[in-house]
Each structure stands twice: as C-alpha cells, then as structure tokens.
Amino acid sequence: MDHSPHHASQPAALRAVTLAAAIWALAGCASMAPPPETPALPVPAHYAMSAPDEGTPAATTSWRDYFTDPRLQTLIAQALENNRDLRATALRVQEARAAYGIQRADLLPAIGAQAGMDRSRVPADLNLTRQPLLGSQYQVGLGLASWEIDFWGRVRSLSNAALENYLATDAARHAVTLGLIAQVAQSDLALRELEERLVLAHQAIASRKESLRIFQRRVDVGSASRLNLTQVQTLLTQAQALGAQLIQARAQQANALALLVGAPVDSAPNARLDEVHLPPLRVGLPSDLLVQRPDIMAAEHQLRAARAQIGAARAAFFPRVALTGSLGTASAELGGLFDSGSQAWSFSPSISLPLFNGGRLRNNLNLTEVRRDIAVANYEKTVQGAFRDVSDALVARQSLAGQLAIAQSAQAAQSERARLSQLRYDHGAAAFLEVLDAQRDLLVAEQQVVQMRRALLSSQVSLYAALGGGALAAPATDITPTRPAP
C-alpha cells in the first residue's frame, strides 16, 4: 500500500472541501430581520366624492391609449426619449442595480488563481552549516479569500436591503415617468389654451380697430363726439394689452414645454383644446392605490430595506465565522510543480466575537430601528398624499364640469347682450358706454370659457396620474431580480 504524503493528504483535503460545502449549504438559513408587515392604511376606505363605476382602470391604461391626440403623443414620446431628469433617474436605477450585485456577491466565496516564486539566500553565520544557503520555492494554486459563513443572516440581510433599494429606485423611475407624462400633457394643454385665447384677443383687436376707424370718420363728419372716440380707443388698448400679455405667456409656456420635451417645440398655432378627448376612468377604492401608484410601491420597498438593515444590525451581535484556504502545488524546482507529491493545501477557519466596542453595535441597531420608523412614516405620508391627489382630482373634475357649463351660459348671455346693446345704440336708445361694457364683458366671458375647458381637461390628466396611470401596463424592467427567500 502506498503511504506517500501525496496520497495521505487527499482524504484531509477532501474532508476540508466537504466541510466547506456543508457549511455553505447551512449558511444564511437564519434571518433576524423583523417579519414583513405593511402598515394599516391611514386613509378612509372610500373616497368622499362619489365617482361613477365606469370606464377603464387607469393603472392598466397605457398613456398611448389615454392620450390619443397625435400631437400630444408625439410630445410625450419625445419627452420620454430626451428628458434629462428621466435620463438621470434611469441611471440611478442602474447604479442601484450595480450596488445590489456587489452586495449579493458577498454571499458567495471569492476564489482566485495565484502563482508565486520565492528565492532567498541565508548568510553563512545564520545557519549551522556555516555556508551560505540558496533556496527557491514555486507554487501554483487556487485561493479562497476570507469568506464569511452567514449563520445569522447578516450578509443575506444586507443583500436583501440592497435588492429592496434597487426595486425602490426602479419604482421611483416609474413615478418620475408618470409625472413627466402628466407634466407634458398639462403643459401642452396650457399652450393650447393660450393659443385659443390669443386668437380671441386678435379677433377683438381687429373688430375694435374697425370700430375705431368708423368712429374716426364719424368724428370727422361731426356725427359722433370725441368722447365716443376715446372710449373706443380705450376698448382697443385693453384688447391690445391682453394680446401682448398672452403673447408673452405663450412664449414662456412654449419654453417650459421645450424643457420637458428636451427639444424645440412649435407654438401649436392650429392645435385646439377640443381636439383632446380623454376617456373616462374607473376610480376604484383607496386600497387599489397600493399596487397602482409607483411612489407608494417605492416607499414600501424602502420600508422593506429598512427592516432588512435591522436584521443585519441584530446579526452583528453574534460570532462571525470566516474561512480562508488554498489548494495547489508547490516545489523547490519549477519543473517539479506538477510532480507526484507536490500537492499543497491550507484551510484556516476563524471566529470572532465582539466583546467591547463602546456601544457601537447597540447604537447601530438603534439607528436602523429609527430609520425603519422613518420609513413607516414616509410610507404612510405617501399613501395619504396619494389619497389626497385622487380626492382633489375627483373634486376638480366634478366642480369644473359645472363651472364650464356656467361659463358657456354666461358667454351666450354676454354675446346676446352685446348684440342687443349695439342695436339700442344704433337706434339711439342707449349710450355708447353700454356697448363698451357689453363688449368688454363678452371678451372676458370668451376667455373664461377657454380657461374652464383647459382646467377640466387638466383635472382629467391629474386624475390619470393620481391613479397610477399605466403602472400595470408599463413594460417590465430589463432585469428584475427574483426576491430572495428570507
């Protein structure tokens, strides 16, 4: 039977590898993180403003299905492609994903190839032979860096926390995307409103210039007083001032829209509000927001990450076991590295137990628990904010619909009043001041109708965003890691 050192070392090496594999299988089975628990909804079970149970759910309606106007679709698509804030948010998702990959790698042992050569000379007066000694050593092998065996779930808790932070960042990206879509729609509606109001102002300016020309001729022939002429001039300057204000507001609104889109935008000279048709939405219950609103989902992932950090802080109180080892060949001659009997290995387990650290571990645990409480408060605040957003949008939609009907009735009445006052003046039954007041009020009424129409459309856009529009219809992320088992 061969009892050479080479064969004798094989069973020991095999036992070491088997022991490491068994420890690896048992590692990470324990977790000291608090059990997952979603806080109770700090909002009523139903919205105060009743809404008809019709239409499609906002969360399953993509933005292309909701905003069907071709110009609006083009603007939103350009914004999603070019907006710098959204681009930065997407890069933060990649950053969080890379951080998760780094943390997850700590669960696995780090094995590296290594090779080395040592050559030394021992002086004659430092050895018994009284002769200088020259020595060489060559080695090649695989090394296991210090790998922590995760008995108490510390490393896995840190990995879970990094995963939840990644998922929270990705949910935040969806929230930013939805917010950008709503902002582009709101900005375009505002630009259309200003265009329509400017058209009405230009029509009023043209009409009043013609009235000024007529009254100038009447004054020249003595059939009208200069008081009437100055009154017409005042009416014209008021319309011109309104037109100048609207031109400035239109230019500023176009600049704001261009910043959102990330590219130059035309002033939409032919775009009108009545070209935008937004389908009705099914509101549902406040509890539906938990799976529809990206910002709520981001807050929930942050809460889970805070709980995982508590598990890591608790596990830090327990002993930490680490393994270090190597397996390879060694020889005094380079040509003998792979000869029989050249196998070399080492296996070095270590254990450390914190005894005194000035309260560092206790304060670290307290810190993670406080951050967990902060995450709970942020989650509840996010839910309350989402509830308010939906409630405000419902109130606005219902109220503005009534206000638009009133404004349209007022416009019709002011139009008839302007016609009748002009007839009365032409027949000498009323002073020209009555005509001026009627025309001034008619312009105001026309402007208000356009404003109310835009406000009603804006409330529908706000409702779509408040309900998490398209959250469940959005395409999945490039890589969504599977949540590790606790």
Coordinates of C-alpha atoms in Angstrom, one line a residue, residues 11-427:
P11 CA -8.5 12.5 2.4
A12 CA -7.8 15.5 4.5
A13 CA -8.3 17.9 1.6
L14 CA -11.5 16.1 0.6
R15 CA -12.8 16.4 4.2
A16 CA -12.0 20.1 4.2
V17 CA -13.8 20.7 0.9
T18 CA -16.8 18.6 2.1
L19 CA -16.9 20.5 5.4
A20 CA -16.9 23.9 3.5
A21 CA -19.7 22.7 1.2
A22 CA -21.8 21.6 4.1
I23 CA -21.2 24.9 5.9
W24 CA -22.1 26.8 2.7
A25 CA -25.4 24.9 2.5
L26 CA -26.3 25.8 6.1
A27 CA -25.2 29.4 5.8
G28 CA -27.9 32.0 5.6
C29 CA -30.7 29.9 6.9
A30 CA -31.3 32.2 9.8
S31 CA -32.7 35.7 9.5
M32 CA -33.0 38.3 12.3
A33 CA -34.9 40.8 10.2
P34 CA -38.4 41.8 11.6
P35 CA -41.3 39.9 9.9
P36 CA -42.7 41.8 6.8
E37 CA -45.7 43.8 7.9
T38 CA -47.5 46.5 5.9
P39 CA -48.9 49.4 8.0
A40 CA -52.6 49.9 8.0
L41 CA -53.9 52.4 5.5
P42 CA -54.1 55.8 7.2
V43 CA -57.0 56.8 4.9
P44 CA -60.7 56.2 4.7
A45 CA -61.9 53.1 2.9
H46 CA -63.8 55.1 0.3
Y47 CA -63.4 58.5 -1.4
A48 CA -65.6 61.3 -0.1
M49 CA -66.5 62.3 -3.7
S50 CA -68.5 59.5 -5.3
A51 CA -67.4 58.6 -8.8
P52 CA -69.3 56.6 -11.5
D53 CA -68.1 53.0 -11.8
E54 CA -67.4 53.2 -15.5
G55 CA -64.5 53.5 -17.8
T56 CA -61.2 51.6 -17.7
P57 CA -58.8 51.4 -14.8
A58 CA -56.1 54.0 -15.0
A59 CA -53.4 51.6 -14.0
T60 CA -54.0 49.3 -16.9
T61 CA -54.4 52.1 -19.5
S62 CA -51.2 53.0 -21.2
W63 CA -50.5 56.6 -21.9
R64 CA -50.9 56.0 -25.6
D65 CA -54.4 54.6 -25.1
Y66 CA -55.3 57.6 -22.8
F67 CA -53.8 60.4 -24.8
T68 CA -54.9 59.7 -28.3
D69 CA -54.2 63.2 -29.8
P70 CA -51.4 62.7 -32.3
R71 CA -49.6 65.9 -31.4
L72 CA -49.7 65.1 -27.7
Q73 CA -48.5 61.5 -28.3
T74 CA -45.5 62.9 -30.3
L75 CA -44.6 65.3 -27.5
I76 CA -44.8 62.6 -24.8
A77 CA -42.7 60.2 -26.8
Q78 CA -40.1 62.9 -27.4
A79 CA -40.0 63.7 -23.6
L80 CA -39.6 60.1 -22.7
E81 CA -36.7 59.9 -25.1
N82 CA -34.9 63.2 -24.4
N83 CA -35.9 64.4 -20.9
R84 CA -32.7 64.8 -18.8
D85 CA -34.4 64.3 -15.4
L86 CA -35.8 61.0 -16.6
R87 CA -32.4 60.0 -18.0
A88 CA -30.7 60.7 -14.7
T89 CA -33.4 58.7 -12.9
A90 CA -32.7 55.7 -15.2
L91 CA -29.0 56.0 -14.5
R92 CA -29.8 55.9 -10.8
V93 CA -31.6 52.6 -11.3
Q94 CA -28.5 51.2 -13.0
E95 CA -26.5 52.5 -10.1
A96 CA -28.7 50.7 -7.5
R97 CA -28.7 47.6 -9.6
A98 CA -24.9 47.5 -9.6
A99 CA -24.8 48.1 -5.9
Y100 CA -27.2 45.2 -5.4
G101 CA -24.9 43.0 -7.5
I102 CA -21.9 44.0 -5.4
Q103 CA -23.7 43.2 -2.1
R104 CA -25.1 39.9 -3.5
A105 CA -21.6 38.8 -4.4
D106 CA -20.7 38.7 -0.7
L107 CA -23.0 35.6 -0.3
L108 CA -20.5 33.6 -2.5
P109 CA -16.9 32.7 -1.8
A110 CA -14.3 34.6 -3.7
I111 CA -11.9 32.2 -5.4
G112 CA -8.8 33.3 -7.3
A113 CA -5.9 31.8 -9.1
Q114 CA -2.5 32.6 -7.7
A115 CA 1.1 31.8 -8.6
G116 CA 4.3 32.8 -6.9
M117 CA 8.1 32.3 -6.7
D118 CA 10.3 32.8 -3.6
R119 CA 14.1 32.8 -3.8
S120 CA 16.1 33.5 -0.7
R121 CA 19.7 33.5 0.5
V122 CA 20.7 32.8 4.1
P123 CA 24.1 34.1 5.2
A124 CA 26.7 31.6 6.5
D125 CA 26.7 33.0 10.0
L126 CA 22.9 32.4 10.3
N127 CA 22.8 28.6 9.8
L128 CA 24.5 25.6 11.3
T129 CA 26.4 24.6 8.2
R130 CA 28.3 27.9 8.2
Q131 CA 27.8 28.0 4.5
P132 CA 25.5 30.4 2.5
L133 CA 22.3 28.7 1.6
L134 CA 20.3 29.5 -1.5
G135 CA 16.7 28.3 -1.7
S136 CA 13.8 28.6 -4.2
Q137 CA 10.1 27.8 -3.9
Y138 CA 7.5 27.8 -6.7
Q139 CA 3.7 27.4 -6.1
V140 CA 0.5 27.5 -8.2
G141 CA -3.0 27.0 -6.9
L142 CA -6.4 28.3 -6.1
G143 CA -7.0 30.5 -3.1
L144 CA -10.2 31.1 -1.1
A145 CA -10.3 34.6 0.3
S146 CA -11.8 35.3 3.7
W147 CA -15.4 34.2 3.3
E148 CA -17.9 34.9 6.0
I149 CA -20.3 32.0 6.7
D150 CA -23.7 33.7 7.1
F151 CA -25.0 31.7 10.1
W152 CA -27.1 34.6 11.4
G153 CA -28.2 36.1 8.1
R154 CA -26.2 39.3 8.3
V155 CA -24.8 39.1 4.7
R156 CA -28.2 38.0 3.3
S157 CA -30.0 40.8 5.1
L158 CA -27.6 43.3 3.6
S159 CA -28.2 41.7 0.2
N160 CA -32.0 41.9 0.7
A161 CA -31.7 45.6 1.7
A162 CA -29.7 46.3 -1.5
L163 CA -32.3 44.5 -3.6
E164 CA -35.2 46.5 -2.0
N165 CA -33.3 49.7 -2.6
Y166 CA -32.9 48.7 -6.2
L167 CA -36.6 47.9 -6.6
A168 CA -37.5 51.2 -4.8
T169 CA -35.3 53.1 -7.3
D170 CA -36.9 51.3 -10.2
A171 CA -40.4 52.1 -8.8
A172 CA -39.3 55.8 -8.4
R173 CA -38.3 55.8 -12.1
H174 CA -41.8 54.7 -13.0
A175 CA -43.2 57.5 -10.8
V176 CA -40.9 60.1 -12.5
T177 CA -42.0 58.7 -15.9
L178 CA -45.7 59.1 -15.0
G179 CA -45.1 62.6 -13.6
L180 CA -43.3 63.6 -16.8
I181 CA -46.2 62.3 -18.9
A182 CA -48.6 64.3 -16.9
Q183 CA -46.4 67.4 -17.0
V184 CA -46.1 67.3 -20.8
A185 CA -49.9 66.9 -21.1
Q186 CA -50.6 69.7 -18.7
S187 CA -48.0 72.0 -20.4
D188 CA -49.4 71.3 -23.9
L189 CA -53.0 71.9 -22.7
A190 CA -51.8 75.2 -21.2
L191 CA -50.2 76.1 -24.6
R192 CA -53.3 75.3 -26.5
E193 CA -55.4 77.4 -24.1
L194 CA -53.1 80.4 -24.6
E195 CA -53.3 79.9 -28.4
E196 CA -57.1 79.9 -28.3
R197 CA -57.2 82.9 -26.0
L198 CA -54.8 84.8 -28.2
V199 CA -57.0 84.1 -31.3
L200 CA -60.0 85.6 -29.5
A201 CA -57.9 88.6 -28.4
H202 CA -56.7 89.1 -32.0
Q203 CA -60.3 88.9 -33.2
A204 CA -61.3 91.5 -30.6
I205 CA -58.4 93.7 -31.6
A206 CA -59.3 93.5 -35.3
S207 CA -63.0 94.3 -34.5
R208 CA -62.2 97.2 -32.3
K209 CA -59.7 98.7 -34.9
E210 CA -62.5 98.7 -37.4
S211 CA -64.8 100.4 -34.8
L212 CA -62.1 103.0 -34.2
R213 CA -61.9 103.6 -37.9
I214 CA -65.6 104.1 -38.2
F215 CA -65.8 106.4 -35.2
Q216 CA -62.9 108.4 -36.5
R217 CA -64.8 109.1 -39.7
R218 CA -67.9 109.9 -37.7
V219 CA -66.0 112.4 -35.6
D220 CA -64.6 113.9 -38.8
V221 CA -68.0 114.5 -40.2
G222 CA -69.5 115.6 -36.9
S223 CA -71.9 112.7 -36.3
A224 CA -70.1 111.4 -33.2
S225 CA -68.4 113.0 -30.2
R226 CA -64.7 112.7 -29.4
L227 CA -65.8 111.1 -26.1
N228 CA -67.1 108.1 -28.0
L229 CA -63.9 108.0 -30.0
T230 CA -61.7 107.9 -26.8
Q231 CA -64.0 105.2 -25.4
V232 CA -63.4 103.1 -28.5
Q233 CA -59.7 103.8 -28.2
T234 CA -59.7 102.6 -24.6
L235 CA -61.5 99.4 -25.5
L236 CA -58.9 98.8 -28.3
T237 CA -55.9 99.4 -25.9
Q238 CA -57.4 97.0 -23.4
A239 CA -57.6 94.3 -26.0
Q240 CA -54.1 95.0 -27.2
A241 CA -52.8 94.8 -23.7
L242 CA -54.4 91.4 -23.3
G243 CA -52.9 90.3 -26.6
A244 CA -49.4 91.4 -25.5
Q245 CA -49.8 89.5 -22.2
L246 CA -50.9 86.4 -23.9
I247 CA -48.0 86.5 -26.4
Q248 CA -45.6 86.7 -23.6
A249 CA -47.3 83.9 -21.7
R250 CA -47.4 81.7 -24.8
A251 CA -43.7 82.1 -25.4
Q252 CA -42.9 81.2 -21.8
Q253 CA -45.2 78.2 -21.9
A254 CA -43.6 77.0 -25.1
N255 CA -40.2 77.3 -23.5
A256 CA -41.4 75.3 -20.5
L257 CA -42.8 72.6 -22.8
A258 CA -39.5 72.5 -24.7
L259 CA -37.6 72.0 -21.5
L260 CA -39.8 69.0 -20.6
V261 CA -39.6 67.5 -24.1
G262 CA -35.9 68.1 -24.4
A263 CA -36.2 69.5 -27.9
P264 CA -37.7 72.6 -29.6
V265 CA -41.5 72.7 -29.7
D266 CA -43.7 74.7 -32.1
S267 CA -46.3 77.1 -30.7
A268 CA -49.2 74.9 -31.9
P269 CA -50.9 77.5 -34.0
N270 CA -53.6 75.1 -35.1
A271 CA -53.9 72.9 -32.0
R272 CA -57.2 73.3 -30.2
L273 CA -58.5 72.0 -26.8
D274 CA -61.5 70.4 -28.4
E275 CA -59.1 68.0 -30.3
V276 CA -58.1 66.4 -27.0
H277 CA -60.5 63.6 -25.9
L278 CA -59.7 61.8 -22.7
P279 CA -61.7 58.6 -21.9
P280 CA -63.4 58.2 -18.6
L281 CA -61.5 56.4 -15.8
R282 CA -62.7 53.9 -13.2
V283 CA -61.6 55.2 -9.8
G284 CA -61.9 52.1 -7.6
L285 CA -61.0 52.1 -3.9
P286 CA -58.1 53.8 -2.0
S287 CA -56.6 50.3 -1.3
D288 CA -56.1 49.9 -5.1
L289 CA -53.5 52.6 -4.9
L290 CA -51.1 50.3 -3.1
V291 CA -50.5 48.4 -6.3
Q292 CA -51.1 51.2 -8.8
R293 CA -49.1 54.2 -7.5
P294 CA -45.3 53.8 -8.3
D295 CA -44.4 56.2 -5.4
I296 CA -46.3 54.0 -2.9
M297 CA -44.5 50.9 -4.2
A298 CA -41.2 52.7 -3.9
A299 CA -42.0 53.7 -0.3
E300 CA -42.9 50.1 0.5
H301 CA -39.6 48.8 -0.9
Q302 CA -37.8 51.4 1.2
L303 CA -39.6 50.1 4.3
R304 CA -38.6 46.5 3.5
A305 CA -35.0 47.7 3.0
A306 CA -35.1 49.3 6.4
R307 CA -36.3 46.1 8.0
A308 CA -33.5 44.1 6.3
Q309 CA -31.0 46.6 7.7
I310 CA -32.3 45.8 11.2
G311 CA -31.7 42.1 10.6
A312 CA -28.1 42.8 9.7
A313 CA -27.6 45.0 12.8
R314 CA -29.0 42.3 15.0
A315 CA -26.8 39.6 13.5
A316 CA -23.7 41.8 14.2
F317 CA -24.0 40.9 17.9
F318 CA -23.3 37.2 17.2
P319 CA -20.0 35.5 16.4
R320 CA -18.7 35.9 12.8
V321 CA -17.1 32.8 11.2
A322 CA -14.9 33.1 8.2
L323 CA -12.9 30.7 6.0
T324 CA -9.6 31.1 4.3
G325 CA -7.9 28.4 2.3
S326 CA -5.8 27.4 -0.7
L327 CA -5.2 24.3 -2.8
G328 CA -2.4 23.9 -5.3
T329 CA 1.1 22.6 -5.9
A330 CA 4.4 23.7 -4.5
S331 CA 8.0 22.7 -5.3
A332 CA 11.6 23.8 -4.9
E333 CA 12.1 23.4 -8.6
L334 CA 9.9 25.0 -11.3
G335 CA 9.9 21.7 -13.2
G336 CA 8.6 19.8 -10.2
L337 CA 5.4 21.8 -9.7
F338 CA 3.2 19.0 -11.0
D339 CA 5.2 16.0 -9.9
S340 CA 3.8 13.4 -7.6
G341 CA 3.7 14.5 -4.0
S342 CA 3.8 18.3 -4.8
Q343 CA 0.2 19.0 -3.7
A344 CA -0.1 21.7 -1.0
W345 CA -3.2 23.0 0.7
S346 CA -4.2 25.1 3.7
F347 CA -7.5 25.5 5.5
S348 CA -7.9 28.3 8.1
P349 CA -11.3 28.9 9.7
S350 CA -11.5 31.8 12.1
I351 CA -14.2 33.0 14.5
S352 CA -14.6 36.5 16.1
L353 CA -17.0 37.6 18.8
P354 CA -17.4 41.3 19.7
L355 CA -16.8 41.8 23.4
F356 CA -16.4 45.6 23.8
N357 CA -16.9 48.3 21.1
G358 CA -18.0 51.3 23.1
G359 CA -21.7 50.7 22.3
R360 CA -21.2 50.8 18.5
L361 CA -23.3 47.8 17.8
R362 CA -26.1 48.9 20.1
N363 CA -26.2 52.3 18.6
N364 CA -26.1 50.9 15.1
L365 CA -29.2 48.8 15.9
N366 CA -30.9 51.8 17.4
L367 CA -30.1 53.7 14.2
T368 CA -31.6 51.1 11.9
E369 CA -34.8 50.9 14.1
V370 CA -35.2 54.6 13.9
R371 CA -34.7 54.6 10.2
R372 CA -37.4 51.8 10.0
D373 CA -39.8 54.1 11.9
I374 CA -38.9 56.9 9.5
A375 CA -39.6 54.6 6.5
V376 CA -43.0 53.7 8.1
A377 CA -43.9 57.4 8.5
N378 CA -42.8 58.1 4.9
Y379 CA -44.9 55.2 3.7
E380 CA -48.0 56.5 5.5
K381 CA -47.4 60.0 4.3
T382 CA -47.1 58.8 0.7
V383 CA -50.4 56.9 1.0
Q384 CA -52.1 59.9 2.5
G385 CA -50.7 62.1 -0.3
A386 CA -51.9 59.7 -3.0
F387 CA -55.4 59.7 -1.4
R388 CA -55.5 63.5 -1.4
D389 CA -54.3 63.6 -5.1
V390 CA -57.2 61.4 -6.1
S391 CA -59.7 63.2 -4.0
D392 CA -58.6 66.6 -5.3
A393 CA -58.8 65.4 -8.9
L394 CA -62.3 64.0 -8.3
V395 CA -63.5 67.2 -6.8
A396 CA -61.9 69.3 -9.5
R397 CA -63.4 67.1 -12.3
Q398 CA -66.9 67.4 -11.0
S399 CA -66.7 71.1 -10.0
L400 CA -65.0 72.2 -13.2
A401 CA -67.6 70.5 -15.3
G402 CA -70.3 72.6 -13.6
Q403 CA -68.2 75.7 -13.9
L404 CA -67.6 75.1 -17.6
A405 CA -71.4 74.8 -18.2
I406 CA -71.9 78.1 -16.3
A407 CA -69.2 79.9 -18.2
Q408 CA -70.7 78.7 -21.5
S409 CA -74.1 80.0 -20.5
A410 CA -72.5 83.3 -19.4
Q411 CA -70.8 83.6 -22.8
A412 CA -74.1 83.1 -24.6
A413 CA -75.8 85.7 -22.5
Q414 CA -72.9 88.2 -22.9
S415 CA -73.0 87.6 -26.7
E416 CA -76.7 88.4 -26.8
R417 CA -76.2 91.4 -24.5
A418 CA -73.5 92.8 -26.9
R419 CA -75.8 92.3 -29.9
L420 CA -78.8 94.0 -28.2
S421 CA -76.7 96.9 -26.8
Q422 CA -75.3 97.6 -30.3
L423 CA -78.9 97.7 -31.7
R424 CA -80.0 100.0 -29.0
Y425 CA -77.1 102.3 -29.6
D426 CA -77.7 102.3 -33.4
H427 CA -81.3 103.3 -32.8

